[in-house]
Coordinates of C-alpha atoms in Angstrom, one line a residue:
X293 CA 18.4 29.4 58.2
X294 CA 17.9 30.5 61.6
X295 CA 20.5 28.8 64.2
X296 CA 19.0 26.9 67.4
X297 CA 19.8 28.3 71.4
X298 CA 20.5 24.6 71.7
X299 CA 21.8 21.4 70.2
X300 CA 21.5 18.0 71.3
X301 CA 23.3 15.4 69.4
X302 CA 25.1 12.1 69.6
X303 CA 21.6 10.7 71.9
X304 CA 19.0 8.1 71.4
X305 CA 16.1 10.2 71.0
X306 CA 12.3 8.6 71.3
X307 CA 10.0 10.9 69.9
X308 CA 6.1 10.5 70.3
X309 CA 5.3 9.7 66.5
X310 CA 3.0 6.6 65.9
X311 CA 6.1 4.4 65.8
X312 CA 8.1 5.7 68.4
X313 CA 10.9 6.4 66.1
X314 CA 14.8 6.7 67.3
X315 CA 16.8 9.9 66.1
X316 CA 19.7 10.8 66.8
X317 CA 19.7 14.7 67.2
X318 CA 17.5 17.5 67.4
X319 CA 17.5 21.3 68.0
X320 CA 16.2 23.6 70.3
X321 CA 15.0 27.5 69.8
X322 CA 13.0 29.2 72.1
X323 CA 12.0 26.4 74.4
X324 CA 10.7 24.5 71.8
X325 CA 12.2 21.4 69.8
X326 CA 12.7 22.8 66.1
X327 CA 14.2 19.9 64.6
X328 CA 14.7 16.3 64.7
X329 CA 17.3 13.5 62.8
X330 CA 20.2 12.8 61.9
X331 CA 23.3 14.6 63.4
X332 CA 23.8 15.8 60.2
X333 CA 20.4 17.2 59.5
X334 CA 20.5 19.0 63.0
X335 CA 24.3 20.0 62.2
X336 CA 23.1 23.2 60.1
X337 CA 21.6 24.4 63.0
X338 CA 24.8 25.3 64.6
X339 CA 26.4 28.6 64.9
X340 CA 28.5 30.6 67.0
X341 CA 26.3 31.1 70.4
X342 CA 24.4 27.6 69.8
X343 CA 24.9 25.6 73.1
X344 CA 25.7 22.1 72.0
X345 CA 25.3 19.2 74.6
X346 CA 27.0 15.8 73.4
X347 CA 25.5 13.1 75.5
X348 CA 27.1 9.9 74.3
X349 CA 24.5 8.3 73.3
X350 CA 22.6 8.3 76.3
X351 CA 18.5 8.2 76.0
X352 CA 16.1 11.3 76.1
X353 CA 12.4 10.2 76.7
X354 CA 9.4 12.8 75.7
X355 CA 8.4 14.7 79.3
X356 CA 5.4 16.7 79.7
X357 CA 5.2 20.6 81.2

C-alpha cells in the first residue's frame, strides 16, 4: 500500500455522496483525496513522512477549485 502526503483524522467529514454521509478520516496523495472512513480504515495510510493533522473533531465541508 502506498502511504498518503496527508492524513486528516479525528473530523466530521461531509462528503458529497447522495446522502451526505459523515466520516471520520480520510487521506490525501497528490492533491487529491484517496481515501475516506473510519480512522482506522485511513490509519494504514500512515507512514513515516505522512503529515497527520488532528482536528478534534472539527467539520470539513466539500470546496470547489
Amino acid at each position: 500500500m502506498e502511504h498518503a502526503d496527508m492524513v486528516v483524522r479525528d473530523a466530521r467529514v461531509v462528503t458529497v455522496d447522495p446522502t451526505f454521509s459523515i466520516v471520520e478520516a480520510f487521506a490525501v496523495t497528490g492533491g487529491r483525496i484517496v481515501a475516506l472512513g473510519s480512522a482506522a480504515d485511513i490509519n494504514t495510510f500512515i507512514g513515516p513522512r505522512t503529515q497527520v493533522l488532528n482536528l478534534a473533531g472539527r467539520t470539513v465541508l466539500p470546496g470547489f477549485v
